[in-house]
Amino acid sequence: MRMGPDVPLLNDYKQEFFLKRFPQTVLGGPRFKLGYCAPPYIYVNQIILFLTPWVLGGVGTLLYQLGIMKDYYAAALSGGLMLVTALILQMTNLYARRKTVTVERMPIQNTLRDEDEYEFSGCVGSETVKFIIPGKKYIVNTIFHSFLAGVMCGLGTWYLLPNRITLLYSNIGGTIVIFVFGWVTVCIGEYSLIINTATETAAFQALDTYEITALMRPFYIFVFIAVDLAHRFTVNIPFLEQTNQILHIIFPFLPFLWALGILPPLDALFLWGMEQVLEFGLGGSPMSSNRRLLVMFLISAGTAIASYFIPSTLGIVVFMNGFGFMLSLNLSEIGLAFKHTMMSHLASSKSKNISSAPRRQFGWREFFFYMTVLTLALIEASLLHHFAGFSVFSKASPQAIVSYILIILLIVMWILREFQGVYLFGIFRNPFYPKDIRTVTVFMETQRRLMKVGVVRRILLTLVSPFAMIAFLSLDKSLQSLHSVSICIGFTRAFRMVWQNTENALLEMVIVSIVQMLLFNTDVWWNTSLDTGIRLLLAGLIWDRLLQLISKLQFAAAVLVTSWTEKKQRRKSTATLITLNIAFFPIVLGFIAVSALLSSPLLPLFTLPIFLVGFPRPIRSWPGPVGATACVCSDTMYYQQMVPSLAAALRSALAAGSLGLSLPGSHYLCRFQDRLLWVLILERGFTYCCVNIKGLELLETSCHTAEAHRVDDVFEMAFEYQEHADTHSLNHHLGNILTPCAALPVRLYSDARNVLSGIIDSHENLKQLKDDFIKVLIWMLVQYCYKKSKMCEKLDKTAKNKEGPFPLTQPKAFKGVVEKTRPIKEEDSFSVGTIEGWTDDSDLFDLELSITKGRKETAPLETAPRTLLSVPGSVETQSTLGALQETAPADKLYRAVVLGLPAADKGKQQEAESLPLVEFNCSYSELLSIPEEWRTAPIPASKLNEMRQRFPEDWYHFVLRQLDFFHLKEKPSNLLEEITKEKALKELYVRGVLSCFGLFGLDRTVPAPNHVFRAYTGGIPCSIGLDWLTGKPELFQLALKAFRYTFKLMVDKGSLGPVENFKELINYLEEYENDWYIGLVSDIEWQQAVLQEKPYLFSLGHDPNMVRGKMVTGNINVLFPLLVCLAFKTLQRTLHS
């Protein structure tokens, strides 16, 4: 969010909303400020209900202080009273809801009102009760929350007894302050639990389906009380006493911690806790879903617990090593592959369905590889531990020798990883990296040398390093101690980390080895009190938090600097805020340290240098499954098409080390042309990695344009090195949070937009368009009939029809019964009338058509029957299946409008007449015969004679001679000559071409550019033949496809030159058919073509920025390998959006 110096942080509307919402959040739910006038008893009732727990707790406190009751009896009395009160309040709400009668009222529109206004009828009326006590959705929660309220009131009374507080601090003033404000905290928790749940600042789930939010504040109150109870029932534990004293001081400040969003919701807290324990306590990895996290946490914890009861040290080593390897694999993928294999063996009848299932990446080759590695690891660990595991660590001991090997491996792998990226150590340009990325082939040739280095690094990482680390752990003397909790936790984690996160495990062992060598002869707690497993655990935890601290310090410094250097972020208060940050630097550093320690986000308030600690949450930072909240837009299909190719490129880059040290939580930004992708590492294990790839939709705003331009500058200086060889040998964007990593070859669509001015408005091109349309239409009809005959032949072979495909002895006559409309008169026009030219005063996208005044609109047309095919120009009410086929709302200019259709005469009944007898001299002509329902167009005789004269007979013969008829086993040698001479077949094609040709209004004059544009987009002008043709959807789609091919042919001829001969024209059309999709971006077929990776896509559009709207553009999308620039976002866990 960027702000100018004069823009207020909160406008008037937001200020009013904030003043209503923030006190409600702080106090736990009471609404003391409404957007309308409410009776005084509304506020009085809320105050009474808010203070009720204090009154009930005060009864028990008073009885205890007077010596009438023991402390636990006083607490039980207060809790019982609160339980009864909570049940009475909930029953009152249920009674009020049942008593209310629903009354229909006229809605009063008020766009400025953000809350419903209530009409209160009395102090305890139904509306009053429902407003103050909304009630619970579930009866179970009604009982459970009431019981919990009673327990909290009783324990809160016990927690805040004045005598107890005085024993902790021996200070009357402190006792009074803690007692008063502590009870305010308890009242806030009680109100949020049983009266009205407050809107929490810390929100993780979008919807509170099971009413968990009401339990958040009571949970933290119980945590504080639990520490006090532990202190009460234990004897002389100084640490616990000090902790209890500190928590009693923090307890009154809980409302502010809740309001600032520092304390996490319960779901985020438990997920974060399981993730931290799994990662740092059990050696696992953050998981890509909540279900995987829960299952893996339970299995890993069970493994650590089971290792405690193994009676043999050798058995412990083998058990930890084996389970550490197996749990580091992608178990879900292995499970799916196993299920797929079992189904293929057990259900042979469903082999077709199984074979069509998506291929899994886990096969027999991977299975044998994993089994071999596991067997070798177990043999190595058992032998080393049995024969050399009892030696004490010394400079010449086997474990010390392995430590030297680990240090060498770490240095070699670190150097090899640095040489894979574009920058060395993030500072110097890598001289071995390709110097230019504009040519993919040259880039790949140069990249092959680095890939060889990457293969060496992968072998060292996957095979050599794990076995070296297993040797280090197996030789450790600490494993001789049986039934030790620290041994079970530390070494279970260590053996798991060897496979789960090899690079981090190698770094931890090197750190521990170096420290152990430096402190070899000293009696410090590191050597005497800790075993190797716990040392590795502490080293990993400290290293992770140190990286986060450095990252957050960098982020805070960037916010401080840019708040002054960026003009749009500079405000009048910026200098004051910077001064305060410098003056209170220890406090700011403390906030940053707490954020790093908790692995929680560091939040700058309103993007100002005012830093708050966000609540801890899982690394994924969102609660639902991946992609559940994805938006579908016009760019979605392009991202879907490129994701498989990008995933394959990321797999190779991660294996080679081109992306640096990729840990769960690492962010990457991909940039190519006008698109951006956000890549997040979710989970990582042995030879696998789970990533989340998110396409970003960039709105064309000034801020987003500036941000994209900045990203392009960073990538341009990093990768286009050849032009800046002398001046940019260093990384000039060293302080930027984006560090360029590598360029990845990805197959994707490149969008090129060409202005068609000079082509679409050329008189010669438009004149030639008519003749080309006839030729393309002939080719389309012939190809359609030919493919249909081949399909019929295949069906006949499948059915094993022994009769000949076509009788050769007797010519066959075709008859049919068709619908008959009124006779077509000569003066009636079959197509649209003459259209005015494209003048300066006309608009290309004007939906009004200029029709010849002499046209008579007396021909009755009947509405087209409903079909399942999509007919451009008609309104469809059927919804497409799947989110992938959803399209963005089309521009109004692309919508076809059918105007002026005369009403059908329902009183007339259609008559039936027989088609004229069509006899073929060659029996094989039936193979190319046009379907009978396509021959019934109401064609005037004059139009038919005109089409016979214009029919390109030489082109028609050339198209027929290109057919091979290979699917016919027995055919005469002169088959093509006989079909070419067939006059009846030619007459059918003349009628078929004319039925489609006249539809587009091209049979009289040269078409105008606006008419061509509308015809391409499907906005066909109304005519007598339109109703007939829309009743034949398959023919309509064929004609529209032929016209679009013709338009593309006109564009190619205008840019590449004329077509020399018929053979070249055939090549054009075959290329359009096989390698192109020519249509509109809004078509469903366009999306399917993108997902099927058609090599070329062509669409016709317009430039909406033109004032008169006459700028026609041709958009060509070409599929080819393109280098995608990828940068590493250094702020891994600083700020989650």
PDB file of C-alpha atoms in Angstrom, residues 30-203:
ATOM      1  CA  PRO A  30     -19.586  -5.164  23.929  1.00  0.00           C
ATOM      2  CA  ARG A  31     -20.854  -2.679  21.369  1.00  0.00           C
ATOM      3  CA  PHE A  32     -20.781   0.704  23.031  1.00  0.00           C
ATOM      4  CA  LYS A  33     -20.617   2.714  19.803  1.00  0.00           C
ATOM      5  CA  LEU A  34     -23.240   2.087  17.131  1.00  0.00           C
ATOM      6  CA  GLY A  35     -23.895   3.714  13.826  1.00  0.00           C
ATOM      7  CA  TYR A  36     -27.395   4.731  14.913  1.00  0.00           C
ATOM      8  CA  CYS A  37     -29.238   5.921  17.990  1.00  0.00           C
ATOM      9  CA  ALA A  38     -30.049   3.162  20.478  1.00  0.00           C
ATOM     10  CA  PRO A  39     -31.938   3.316  23.806  1.00  0.00           C
ATOM     11  CA  PRO A  40     -29.810   3.764  26.950  1.00  0.00           C
ATOM     12  CA  TYR A  41     -30.789   0.370  28.344  1.00  0.00           C
ATOM     13  CA  ILE A  42     -28.848  -1.304  25.504  1.00  0.00           C
ATOM     14  CA  TYR A  43     -25.595   0.076  26.903  1.00  0.00           C
ATOM     15  CA  VAL A  44     -26.635  -0.478  30.530  1.00  0.00           C
ATOM     16  CA  ASN A  45     -27.467  -4.132  29.893  1.00  0.00           C
ATOM     17  CA  GLN A  46     -24.096  -4.729  28.216  1.00  0.00           C
ATOM     18  CA  ILE A  47     -22.252  -3.122  31.135  1.00  0.00           C
ATOM     19  CA  ILE A  48     -24.152  -5.277  33.634  1.00  0.00           C
ATOM     20  CA  LEU A  49     -23.420  -8.467  31.691  1.00  0.00           C
ATOM     21  CA  PHE A  50     -19.768  -7.473  31.312  1.00  0.00           C
ATOM     22  CA  LEU A  51     -19.310  -6.984  35.076  1.00  0.00           C
ATOM     23  CA  THR A  52     -21.364 -10.033  36.135  1.00  0.00           C
ATOM     24  CA  PRO A  53     -18.334 -12.416  36.373  1.00  0.00           C
ATOM     25  CA  TRP A  54     -16.530  -9.886  38.563  1.00  0.00           C
ATOM     26  CA  VAL A  55     -19.548  -9.643  40.874  1.00  0.00           C
ATOM     27  CA  LEU A  56     -19.860 -13.425  41.137  1.00  0.00           C
ATOM     28  CA  GLY A  57     -16.123 -13.818  41.629  1.00  0.00           C
ATOM     29  CA  GLY A  58     -16.213 -11.015  44.186  1.00  0.00           C
ATOM     30  CA  VAL A  59     -18.651 -13.045  46.288  1.00  0.00           C
ATOM     31  CA  GLY A  60     -16.186 -15.900  46.592  1.00  0.00           C
ATOM     32  CA  THR A  61     -13.259 -13.517  47.118  1.00  0.00           C
ATOM     33  CA  LEU A  62     -15.072 -11.711  49.922  1.00  0.00           C
ATOM     34  CA  LEU A  63     -15.999 -14.945  51.685  1.00  0.00           C
ATOM     35  CA  TYR A  64     -12.387 -16.107  51.503  1.00  0.00           C
ATOM     36  CA  GLN A  65     -10.938 -12.829  52.686  1.00  0.00           C
ATOM     37  CA  LEU A  66     -13.319 -12.825  55.633  1.00  0.00           C
ATOM     38  CA  GLY A  67     -12.192 -16.330  56.548  1.00  0.00           C
ATOM     39  CA  ILE A  68     -15.637 -17.853  56.072  1.00  0.00           C
ATOM     40  CA  MET A  69     -14.604 -20.304  53.314  1.00  0.00           C
ATOM     41  CA  LYS A  70     -11.427 -21.913  52.084  1.00  0.00           C
ATOM     42  CA  ASP A  71      -9.961 -20.631  48.851  1.00  0.00           C
ATOM     43  CA  TYR A  72     -10.962 -23.668  46.784  1.00  0.00           C
ATOM     44  CA  TYR A  73     -14.500 -23.595  48.178  1.00  0.00           C
ATOM     45  CA  ALA A  74     -14.788 -19.913  47.351  1.00  0.00           C
ATOM     46  CA  ALA A  75     -13.560 -20.621  43.829  1.00  0.00           C
ATOM     47  CA  ALA A  76     -16.083 -23.470  43.433  1.00  0.00           C
ATOM     48  CA  LEU A  77     -18.906 -21.221  44.649  1.00  0.00           C
ATOM     49  CA  SER A  78     -18.038 -18.470  42.146  1.00  0.00           C
ATOM     50  CA  GLY A  79     -17.725 -21.023  39.356  1.00  0.00           C
ATOM     51  CA  GLY A  80     -21.095 -22.584  40.159  1.00  0.00           C
ATOM     52  CA  LEU A  81     -22.826 -19.216  40.185  1.00  0.00           C
ATOM     53  CA  MET A  82     -21.254 -18.352  36.827  1.00  0.00           C
ATOM     54  CA  LEU A  83     -22.335 -21.688  35.344  1.00  0.00           C
ATOM     55  CA  VAL A  84     -25.956 -21.091  36.378  1.00  0.00           C
ATOM     56  CA  THR A  85     -25.829 -17.529  35.048  1.00  0.00           C
ATOM     57  CA  ALA A  86     -24.384 -18.638  31.693  1.00  0.00           C
ATOM     58  CA  LEU A  87     -27.064 -21.306  31.237  1.00  0.00           C
ATOM     59  CA  ILE A  88     -29.810 -18.792  32.086  1.00  0.00           C
ATOM     60  CA  LEU A  89     -28.434 -16.339  29.510  1.00  0.00           C
ATOM     61  CA  GLN A  90     -28.261 -18.991  26.788  1.00  0.00           C
ATOM     62  CA  MET A  91     -31.763 -20.239  27.547  1.00  0.00           C
ATOM     63  CA  THR A  92     -33.018 -16.651  27.379  1.00  0.00           C
ATOM     64  CA  ASN A  93     -31.565 -16.310  23.904  1.00  0.00           C
ATOM     65  CA  LEU A  94     -33.183 -19.558  22.765  1.00  0.00           C
ATOM     66  CA  TYR A  95     -36.539 -18.396  24.114  1.00  0.00           C
ATOM     67  CA  ALA A  96     -36.208 -15.016  22.365  1.00  0.00           C
ATOM     68  CA  ARG A  97     -35.376 -16.629  19.034  1.00  0.00           C
ATOM     69  CA  ARG A  98     -38.357 -18.977  19.199  1.00  0.00           C
ATOM     70  CA  LYS A  99     -40.686 -16.214  20.270  1.00  0.00           C
ATOM     71  CA  THR A 100     -39.745 -13.908  17.407  1.00  0.00           C
ATOM     72  CA  VAL A 101     -42.235 -13.893  14.538  1.00  0.00           C
ATOM     73  CA  THR A 102     -40.842 -13.257  11.083  1.00  0.00           C
ATOM     74  CA  VAL A 103     -42.496 -10.191   9.552  1.00  0.00           C
ATOM     75  CA  GLU A 104     -41.943  -9.195   5.943  1.00  0.00           C
ATOM     76  CA  ARG A 105     -40.959  -5.578   5.605  1.00  0.00           C
ATOM     77  CA  MET A 106     -40.171  -3.374   2.665  1.00  0.00           C
ATOM     78  CA  PRO A 107     -36.397  -3.099   2.304  1.00  0.00           C
ATOM     79  CA  ILE A 108     -34.941   0.341   2.854  1.00  0.00           C
ATOM     80  CA  GLN A 109     -31.793   0.860   0.804  1.00  0.00           C
ATOM     81  CA  ASN A 110     -28.991   2.602   2.641  1.00  0.00           C
ATOM     82  CA  THR A 111     -25.596   2.081   1.031  1.00  0.00           C
ATOM     83  CA  LEU A 112     -23.758   3.954   3.787  1.00  0.00           C
ATOM     84  CA  ARG A 113     -24.968   1.613   6.530  1.00  0.00           C
ATOM     85  CA  ASP A 114     -22.582  -1.244   7.399  1.00  0.00           C
ATOM     86  CA  GLU A 115     -24.670  -2.798  10.151  1.00  0.00           C
ATOM     87  CA  ASP A 116     -28.318  -3.726  10.472  1.00  0.00           C
ATOM     88  CA  GLU A 117     -30.451  -1.386  12.512  1.00  0.00           C
ATOM     89  CA  TYR A 118     -32.532  -2.979  15.250  1.00  0.00           C
ATOM     90  CA  GLU A 119     -35.899  -1.782  16.493  1.00  0.00           C
ATOM     91  CA  PHE A 120     -35.899  -2.334  20.259  1.00  0.00           C
ATOM     92  CA  SER A 121     -39.234  -2.803  21.958  1.00  0.00           C
ATOM     93  CA  GLY A 122     -38.110  -2.954  25.581  1.00  0.00           C
ATOM     94  CA  CYS A 123     -35.346  -3.575  28.050  1.00  0.00           C
ATOM     95  CA  VAL A 124     -35.761  -7.366  27.876  1.00  0.00           C
ATOM     96  CA  GLY A 125     -37.534  -7.608  24.542  1.00  0.00           C
ATOM     97  CA  SER A 126     -36.743 -10.239  21.955  1.00  0.00           C
ATOM     98  CA  GLU A 127     -34.818  -7.858  19.703  1.00  0.00           C
ATOM     99  CA  THR A 128     -32.833  -6.578  22.682  1.00  0.00           C
ATOM    100  CA  VAL A 129     -31.898 -10.082  23.788  1.00  0.00           C
ATOM    101  CA  LYS A 130     -30.894 -11.164  20.267  1.00  0.00           C
ATOM    102  CA  PHE A 131     -28.839  -8.000  19.794  1.00  0.00           C
ATOM    103  CA  ILE A 132     -26.901  -8.317  23.036  1.00  0.00           C
ATOM    104  CA  ILE A 133     -26.713 -12.142  23.185  1.00  0.00           C
ATOM    105  CA  PRO A 134     -26.554 -13.541  19.621  1.00  0.00           C
ATOM    106  CA  GLY A 135     -26.413 -17.105  20.946  1.00  0.00           C
ATOM    107  CA  LYS A 136     -24.661 -20.227  19.675  1.00  0.00           C
ATOM    108  CA  LYS A 137     -25.280 -22.132  16.473  1.00  0.00           C
ATOM    109  CA  TYR A 138     -24.968 -25.564  18.102  1.00  0.00           C
ATOM    110  CA  ILE A 139     -26.551 -26.887  21.286  1.00  0.00           C
ATOM    111  CA  VAL A 140     -23.300 -28.673  22.151  1.00  0.00           C
ATOM    112  CA  ASN A 141     -21.468 -25.364  22.184  1.00  0.00           C
ATOM    113  CA  THR A 142     -24.201 -23.836  24.311  1.00  0.00           C
ATOM    114  CA  ILE A 143     -23.600 -26.411  27.050  1.00  0.00           C
ATOM    115  CA  PHE A 144     -19.836 -26.643  26.652  1.00  0.00           C
ATOM    116  CA  HIS A 145     -19.209 -22.887  26.604  1.00  0.00           C
ATOM    117  CA  SER A 146     -21.426 -22.390  29.625  1.00  0.00           C
ATOM    118  CA  PHE A 147     -19.559 -25.080  31.551  1.00  0.00           C
ATOM    119  CA  LEU A 148     -16.242 -23.546  30.454  1.00  0.00           C
ATOM    120  CA  ALA A 149     -17.409 -20.115  31.637  1.00  0.00           C
ATOM    121  CA  GLY A 150     -18.103 -21.492  35.088  1.00  0.00           C
ATOM    122  CA  VAL A 151     -14.704 -23.197  35.301  1.00  0.00           C
ATOM    123  CA  MET A 152     -12.927 -20.039  34.126  1.00  0.00           C
ATOM    124  CA  CYS A 153     -14.746 -17.857  36.670  1.00  0.00           C
ATOM    125  CA  GLY A 154     -13.900 -20.255  39.500  1.00  0.00           C
ATOM    126  CA  LEU A 155     -10.242 -20.614  38.569  1.00  0.00           C
ATOM    127  CA  GLY A 156     -10.009 -16.891  37.877  1.00  0.00           C
ATOM    128  CA  THR A 157     -11.260 -16.213  41.385  1.00  0.00           C
ATOM    129  CA  TRP A 158      -8.608 -18.543  42.763  1.00  0.00           C
ATOM    130  CA  TYR A 159      -5.937 -16.979  40.512  1.00  0.00           C
ATOM    131  CA  LEU A 160      -6.698 -13.393  41.566  1.00  0.00           C
ATOM    132  CA  LEU A 161      -7.159 -13.825  45.314  1.00  0.00           C
ATOM    133  CA  PRO A 162      -5.542 -10.772  46.989  1.00  0.00           C
ATOM    134  CA  ASN A 163      -3.700 -12.863  49.579  1.00  0.00           C
ATOM    135  CA  ARG A 164      -2.183 -14.995  46.828  1.00  0.00           C
ATOM    136  CA  ILE A 165      -0.982 -11.971  44.885  1.00  0.00           C
ATOM    137  CA  THR A 166       0.455 -10.415  48.062  1.00  0.00           C
ATOM    138  CA  LEU A 167       2.490 -13.574  48.735  1.00  0.00           C
ATOM    139  CA  LEU A 168       4.028 -13.271  45.247  1.00  0.00           C
ATOM    140  CA  TYR A 169       5.017  -9.590  45.386  1.00  0.00           C
ATOM    141  CA  SER A 170       4.643  -8.409  49.021  1.00  0.00           C
ATOM    142  CA  ASN A 171       3.295  -5.133  47.692  1.00  0.00           C
ATOM    143  CA  ILE A 172      -0.222  -3.839  48.405  1.00  0.00           C
ATOM    144  CA  GLY A 173      -0.213  -1.368  45.496  1.00  0.00           C
ATOM    145  CA  GLY A 174       0.818  -4.020  43.000  1.00  0.00           C
ATOM    146  CA  THR A 175      -1.800  -6.383  44.425  1.00  0.00           C
ATOM    147  CA  ILE A 176      -4.591  -3.845  43.883  1.00  0.00           C
ATOM    148  CA  VAL A 177      -3.516  -3.079  40.320  1.00  0.00           C
ATOM    149  CA  ILE A 178      -3.221  -6.766  39.339  1.00  0.00           C
ATOM    150  CA  PHE A 179      -6.513  -7.619  41.072  1.00  0.00           C
ATOM    151  CA  VAL A 180      -8.520  -4.870  39.330  1.00  0.00           C
ATOM    152  CA  PHE A 181      -7.124  -5.189  35.830  1.00  0.00           C
ATOM    153  CA  GLY A 182      -6.851  -8.956  36.129  1.00  0.00           C
ATOM    154  CA  TRP A 183     -10.597  -9.162  36.708  1.00  0.00           C
ATOM    155  CA  VAL A 184     -11.120  -6.916  33.677  1.00  0.00           C
ATOM    156  CA  THR A 185      -9.222  -9.526  31.660  1.00  0.00           C
ATOM    157  CA  VAL A 186     -11.402 -12.333  33.076  1.00  0.00           C
ATOM    158  CA  CYS A 187     -14.580 -10.353  32.310  1.00  0.00           C
ATOM    159  CA  ILE A 188     -13.405  -9.854  28.718  1.00  0.00           C
ATOM    160  CA  GLY A 189     -12.809 -13.584  28.339  1.00  0.00           C
ATOM    161  CA  GLU A 190     -16.200 -14.448  29.846  1.00  0.00           C
ATOM    162  CA  TYR A 191     -18.068 -11.945  27.660  1.00  0.00           C
ATOM    163  CA  SER A 192     -16.395 -13.246  24.507  1.00  0.00           C
ATOM    164  CA  LEU A 193     -17.230 -16.819  25.500  1.00  0.00           C
ATOM    165  CA  ILE A 194     -20.910 -16.664  26.452  1.00  0.00           C
ATOM    166  CA  ILE A 195     -22.316 -13.264  25.417  1.00  0.00           C
ATOM    167  CA  ASN A 196     -20.940 -12.007  22.085  1.00  0.00           C
ATOM    168  CA  THR A 197     -17.697 -13.148  20.484  1.00  0.00           C
ATOM    169  CA  ALA A 198     -15.479 -10.249  19.479  1.00  0.00           C
ATOM    170  CA  THR A 199     -14.053  -9.834  15.979  1.00  0.00           C
ATOM    171  CA  GLU A 200     -10.425 -10.828  16.488  1.00  0.00           C
ATOM    172  CA  THR A 201      -7.559  -8.978  14.880  1.00  0.00           C
ATOM    173  CA  ALA A 202      -5.608 -12.222  14.561  1.00  0.00           C
ATOM    174  CA  ALA A 203      -7.648 -14.244  12.076  1.00  0.00           C
TER     175      ALA A 203
END
